[in-house]
XYZ file of N, CA and C in Angstrom:
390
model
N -2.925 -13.041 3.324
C -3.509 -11.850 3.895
C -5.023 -11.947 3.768
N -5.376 -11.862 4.679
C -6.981 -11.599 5.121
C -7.994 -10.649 4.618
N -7.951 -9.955 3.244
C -8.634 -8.731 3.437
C -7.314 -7.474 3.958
N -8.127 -6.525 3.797
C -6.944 -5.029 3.805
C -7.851 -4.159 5.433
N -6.947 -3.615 6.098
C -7.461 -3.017 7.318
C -6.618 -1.457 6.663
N -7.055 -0.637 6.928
C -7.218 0.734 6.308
C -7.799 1.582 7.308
N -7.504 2.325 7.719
C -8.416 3.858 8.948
C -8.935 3.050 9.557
N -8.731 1.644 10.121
C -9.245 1.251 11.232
C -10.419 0.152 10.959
N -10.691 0.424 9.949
C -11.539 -0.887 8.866
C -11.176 -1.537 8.027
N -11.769 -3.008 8.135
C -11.273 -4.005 7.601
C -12.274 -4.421 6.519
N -11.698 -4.662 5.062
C -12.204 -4.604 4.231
C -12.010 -6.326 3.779
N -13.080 -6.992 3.379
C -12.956 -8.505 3.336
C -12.997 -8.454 1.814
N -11.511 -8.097 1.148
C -11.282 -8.176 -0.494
C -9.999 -9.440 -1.113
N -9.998 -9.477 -1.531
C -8.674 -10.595 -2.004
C -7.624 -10.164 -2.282
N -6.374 -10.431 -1.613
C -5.214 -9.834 -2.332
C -4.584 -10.831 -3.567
N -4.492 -10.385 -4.911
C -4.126 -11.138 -5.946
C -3.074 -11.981 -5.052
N -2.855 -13.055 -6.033
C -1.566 -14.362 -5.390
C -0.342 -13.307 -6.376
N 0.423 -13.824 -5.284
C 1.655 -12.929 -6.124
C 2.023 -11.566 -6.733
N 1.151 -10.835 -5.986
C 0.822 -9.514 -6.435
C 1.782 -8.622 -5.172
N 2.074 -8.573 -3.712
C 2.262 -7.717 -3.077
C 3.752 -7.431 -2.826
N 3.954 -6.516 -3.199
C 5.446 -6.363 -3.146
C 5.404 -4.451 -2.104
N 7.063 -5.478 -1.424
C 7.328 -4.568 -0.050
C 8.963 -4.119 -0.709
N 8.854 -2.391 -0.743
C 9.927 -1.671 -1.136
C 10.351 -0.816 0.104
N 12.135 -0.608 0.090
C 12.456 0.222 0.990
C 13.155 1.473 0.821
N 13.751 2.411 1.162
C 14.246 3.504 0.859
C 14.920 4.439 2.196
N 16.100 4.422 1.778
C 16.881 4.649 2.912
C 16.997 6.145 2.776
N 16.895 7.525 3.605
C 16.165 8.345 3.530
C 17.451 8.949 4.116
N 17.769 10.383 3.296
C 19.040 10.744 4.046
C 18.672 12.347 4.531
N 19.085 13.229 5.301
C 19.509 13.931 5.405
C 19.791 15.007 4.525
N 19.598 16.545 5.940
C 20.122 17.547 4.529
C 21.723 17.748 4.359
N 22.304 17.159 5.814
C 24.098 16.737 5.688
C 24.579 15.754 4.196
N 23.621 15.297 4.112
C 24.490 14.125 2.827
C 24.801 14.878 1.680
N 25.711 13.946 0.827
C 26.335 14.771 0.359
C 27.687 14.392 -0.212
N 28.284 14.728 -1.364
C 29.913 14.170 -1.179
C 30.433 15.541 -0.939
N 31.634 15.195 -0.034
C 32.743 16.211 0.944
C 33.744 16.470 0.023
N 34.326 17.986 0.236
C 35.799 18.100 -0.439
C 36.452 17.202 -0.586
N 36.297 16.035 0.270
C 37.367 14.735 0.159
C 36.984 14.039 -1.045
N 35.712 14.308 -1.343
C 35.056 12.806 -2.258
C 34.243 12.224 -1.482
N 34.521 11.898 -0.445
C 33.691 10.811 0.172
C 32.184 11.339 0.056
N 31.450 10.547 0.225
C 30.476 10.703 0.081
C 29.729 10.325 1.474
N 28.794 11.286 2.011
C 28.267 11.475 3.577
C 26.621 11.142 3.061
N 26.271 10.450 3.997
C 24.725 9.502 3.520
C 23.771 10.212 5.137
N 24.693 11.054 6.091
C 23.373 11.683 7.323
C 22.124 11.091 7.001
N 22.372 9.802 7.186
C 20.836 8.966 7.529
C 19.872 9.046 8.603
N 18.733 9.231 7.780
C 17.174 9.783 8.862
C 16.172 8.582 9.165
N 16.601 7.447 8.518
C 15.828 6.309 8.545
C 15.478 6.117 7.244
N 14.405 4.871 7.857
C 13.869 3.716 6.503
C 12.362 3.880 6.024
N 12.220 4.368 5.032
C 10.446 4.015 4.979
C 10.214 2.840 3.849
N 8.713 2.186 4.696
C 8.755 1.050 3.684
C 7.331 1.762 2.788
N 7.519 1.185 1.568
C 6.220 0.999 0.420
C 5.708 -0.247 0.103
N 4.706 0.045 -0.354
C 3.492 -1.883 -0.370
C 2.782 -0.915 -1.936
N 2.864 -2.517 -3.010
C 2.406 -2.057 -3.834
C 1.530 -3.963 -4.130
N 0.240 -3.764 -4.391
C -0.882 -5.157 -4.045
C -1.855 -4.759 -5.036
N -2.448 -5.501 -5.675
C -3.419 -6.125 -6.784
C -4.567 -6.327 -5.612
N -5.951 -5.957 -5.509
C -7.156 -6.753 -5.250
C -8.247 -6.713 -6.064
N -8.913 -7.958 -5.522
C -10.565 -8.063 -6.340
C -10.811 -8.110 -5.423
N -12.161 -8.483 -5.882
C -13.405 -8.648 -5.041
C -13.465 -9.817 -4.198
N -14.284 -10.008 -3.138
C -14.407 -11.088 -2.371
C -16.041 -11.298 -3.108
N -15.842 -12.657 -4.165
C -17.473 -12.649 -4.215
C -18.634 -12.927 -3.246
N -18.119 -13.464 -1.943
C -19.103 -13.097 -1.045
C -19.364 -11.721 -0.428
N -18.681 -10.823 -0.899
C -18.554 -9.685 -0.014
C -18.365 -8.717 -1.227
N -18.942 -8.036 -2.158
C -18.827 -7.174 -3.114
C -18.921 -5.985 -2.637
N -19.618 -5.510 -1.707
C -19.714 -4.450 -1.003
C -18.758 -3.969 -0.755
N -18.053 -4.681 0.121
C -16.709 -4.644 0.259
C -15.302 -4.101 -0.703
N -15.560 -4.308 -1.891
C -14.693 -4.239 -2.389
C -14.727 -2.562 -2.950
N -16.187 -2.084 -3.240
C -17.081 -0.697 -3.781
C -16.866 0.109 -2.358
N -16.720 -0.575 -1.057
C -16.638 0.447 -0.117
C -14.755 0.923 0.060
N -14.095 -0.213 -0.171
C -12.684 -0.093 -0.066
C -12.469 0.716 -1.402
N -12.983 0.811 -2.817
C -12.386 1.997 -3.721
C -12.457 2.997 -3.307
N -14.032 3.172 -2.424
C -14.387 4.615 -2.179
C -13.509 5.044 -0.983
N -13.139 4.301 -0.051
C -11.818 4.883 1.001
C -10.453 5.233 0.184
N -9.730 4.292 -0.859
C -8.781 4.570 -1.322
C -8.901 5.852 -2.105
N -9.795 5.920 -2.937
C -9.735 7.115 -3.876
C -10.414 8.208 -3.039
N -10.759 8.327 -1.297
C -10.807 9.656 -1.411
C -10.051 10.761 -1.263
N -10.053 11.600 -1.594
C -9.176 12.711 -1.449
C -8.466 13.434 0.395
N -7.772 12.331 0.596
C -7.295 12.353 2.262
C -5.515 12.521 2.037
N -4.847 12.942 3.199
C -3.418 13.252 3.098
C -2.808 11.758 2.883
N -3.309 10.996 3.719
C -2.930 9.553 4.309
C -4.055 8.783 4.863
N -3.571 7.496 4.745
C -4.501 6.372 5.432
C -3.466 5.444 6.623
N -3.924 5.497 7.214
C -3.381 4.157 8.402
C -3.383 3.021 7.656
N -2.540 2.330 7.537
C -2.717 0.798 6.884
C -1.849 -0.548 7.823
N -2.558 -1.311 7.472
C -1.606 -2.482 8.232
C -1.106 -3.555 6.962
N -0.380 -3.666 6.968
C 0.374 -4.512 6.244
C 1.490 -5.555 6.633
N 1.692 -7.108 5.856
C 2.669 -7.494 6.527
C 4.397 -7.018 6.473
N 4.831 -7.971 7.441
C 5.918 -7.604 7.251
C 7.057 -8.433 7.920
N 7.826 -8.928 7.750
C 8.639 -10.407 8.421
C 7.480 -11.338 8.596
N 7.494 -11.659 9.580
C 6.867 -12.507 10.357
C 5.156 -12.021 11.221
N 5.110 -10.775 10.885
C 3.818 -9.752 11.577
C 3.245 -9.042 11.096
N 3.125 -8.035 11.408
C 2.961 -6.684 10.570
C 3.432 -5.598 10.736
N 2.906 -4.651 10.019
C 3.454 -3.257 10.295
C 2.795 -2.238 10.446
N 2.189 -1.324 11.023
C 1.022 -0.039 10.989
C 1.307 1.282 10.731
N 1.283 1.776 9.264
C 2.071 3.051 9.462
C 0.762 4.076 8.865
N 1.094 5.577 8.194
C 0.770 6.031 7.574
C 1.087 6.068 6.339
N 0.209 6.190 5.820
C 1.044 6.152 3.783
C -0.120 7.088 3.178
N 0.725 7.391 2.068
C -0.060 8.513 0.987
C -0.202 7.231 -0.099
N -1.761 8.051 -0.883
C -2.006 7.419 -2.156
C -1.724 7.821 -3.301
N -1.364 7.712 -4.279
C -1.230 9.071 -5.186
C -2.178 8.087 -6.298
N -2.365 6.931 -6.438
C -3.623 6.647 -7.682
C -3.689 5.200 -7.737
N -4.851 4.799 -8.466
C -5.028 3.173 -8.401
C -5.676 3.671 -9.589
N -5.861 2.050 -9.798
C -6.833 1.719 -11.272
C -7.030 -0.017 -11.420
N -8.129 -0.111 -11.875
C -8.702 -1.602 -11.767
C -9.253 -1.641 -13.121
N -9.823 -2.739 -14.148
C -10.225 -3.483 -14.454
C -11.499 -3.534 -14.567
N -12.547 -2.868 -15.545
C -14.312 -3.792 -15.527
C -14.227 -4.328 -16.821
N -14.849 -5.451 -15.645
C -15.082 -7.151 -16.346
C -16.526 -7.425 -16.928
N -17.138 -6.338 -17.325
C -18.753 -6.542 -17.591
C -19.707 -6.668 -16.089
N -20.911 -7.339 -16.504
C -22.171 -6.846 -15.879
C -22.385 -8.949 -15.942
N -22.254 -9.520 -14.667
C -23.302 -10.307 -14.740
C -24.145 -10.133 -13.766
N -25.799 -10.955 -14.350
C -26.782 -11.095 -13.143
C -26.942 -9.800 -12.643
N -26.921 -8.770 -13.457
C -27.153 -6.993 -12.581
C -26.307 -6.697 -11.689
N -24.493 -7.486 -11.380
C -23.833 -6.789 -10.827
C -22.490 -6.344 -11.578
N -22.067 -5.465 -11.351
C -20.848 -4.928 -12.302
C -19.791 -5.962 -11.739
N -18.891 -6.155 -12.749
C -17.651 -7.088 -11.871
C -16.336 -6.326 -12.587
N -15.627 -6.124 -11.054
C -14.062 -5.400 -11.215
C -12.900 -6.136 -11.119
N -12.200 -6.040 -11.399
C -10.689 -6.793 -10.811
C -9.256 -6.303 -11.353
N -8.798 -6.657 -10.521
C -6.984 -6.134 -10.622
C -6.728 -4.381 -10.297
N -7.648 -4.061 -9.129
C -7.676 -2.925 -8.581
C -5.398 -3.052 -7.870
N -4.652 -2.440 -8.845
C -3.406 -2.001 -8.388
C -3.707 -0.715 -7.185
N -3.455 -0.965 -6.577
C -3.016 0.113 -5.208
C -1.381 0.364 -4.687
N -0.504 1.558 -5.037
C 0.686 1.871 -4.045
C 0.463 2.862 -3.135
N 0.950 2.376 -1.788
C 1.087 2.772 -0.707
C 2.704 3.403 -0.489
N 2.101 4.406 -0.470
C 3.910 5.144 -0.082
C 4.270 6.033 1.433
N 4.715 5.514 1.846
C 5.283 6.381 3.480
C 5.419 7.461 3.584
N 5.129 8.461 4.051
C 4.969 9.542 4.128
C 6.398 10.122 5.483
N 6.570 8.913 6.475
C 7.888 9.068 7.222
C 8.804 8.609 7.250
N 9.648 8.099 7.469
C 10.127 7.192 8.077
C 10.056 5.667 9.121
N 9.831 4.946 8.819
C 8.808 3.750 9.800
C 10.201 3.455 11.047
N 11.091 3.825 10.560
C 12.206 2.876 11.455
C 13.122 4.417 11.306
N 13.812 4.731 12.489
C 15.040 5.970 12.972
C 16.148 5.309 12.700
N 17.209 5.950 12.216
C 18.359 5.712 12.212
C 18.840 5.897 13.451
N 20.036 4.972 13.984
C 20.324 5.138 15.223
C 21.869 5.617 15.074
């Protein structure tokens, strides 16, 4: 992954190696439910996915990384994000509810951060049940 694209801007940061993990959640209905029978009724509404990713800094691009905290942590319902997904990607909305990173000291008069954790959580459904 290239950097993180967010509200339409693309932020040139690093995604940790081995850090991004894609969760799903199958989303039911106010029908679900188990029935006088037992059985149990799942009135499925669809799928939403979650992305949970580690970044630092791009040391050519530090800016970058101080302008992408200040989008994540501001106080907004949702962000547009693109993320992968199979073989492509995916573009949804997601809520933030908190991050937290890492300071690594001060060299040469610049602060240095890392292991900024970010979860992204769906706010809809990305995919309808059919």
């Amino acid at each position: 992954m290239d950097g993180i694209t967010m509200d339409g801007t693309h932020y040139r940061v690093r995604i940790i190696f081995d850090s991004l993990k894609r969760s799903f959640e199958l989303l039911s209905g106010p029908n679900a439910g188990n029935m006088l029978t037992g059985r149990k009724e799942r009135d499925l509404l669809g799928t939403g996915y979650s992305y949970q990713l580690e970044v630092a800094p791009d040391p050519r691009f530090p800016g970058d990384y101080d302008a992408f905290y200040q989008a994540i942590s501001s106080p907004v319902d949702s962000h547009t994000i693109i993320m992968p997904y199979g073989q492509s990607t995916i573009q949804f909305n997601a809520a933030v509810k908190s991050g937290q990173d890492l300071y690594h000291g001060q060299i040469g008069g610049i602060n240095r951060w890392r292991k900024l954790t970010v979860k992204y959580e769906f706010i809809e459904p990305q995919r309808e049940a059919v």
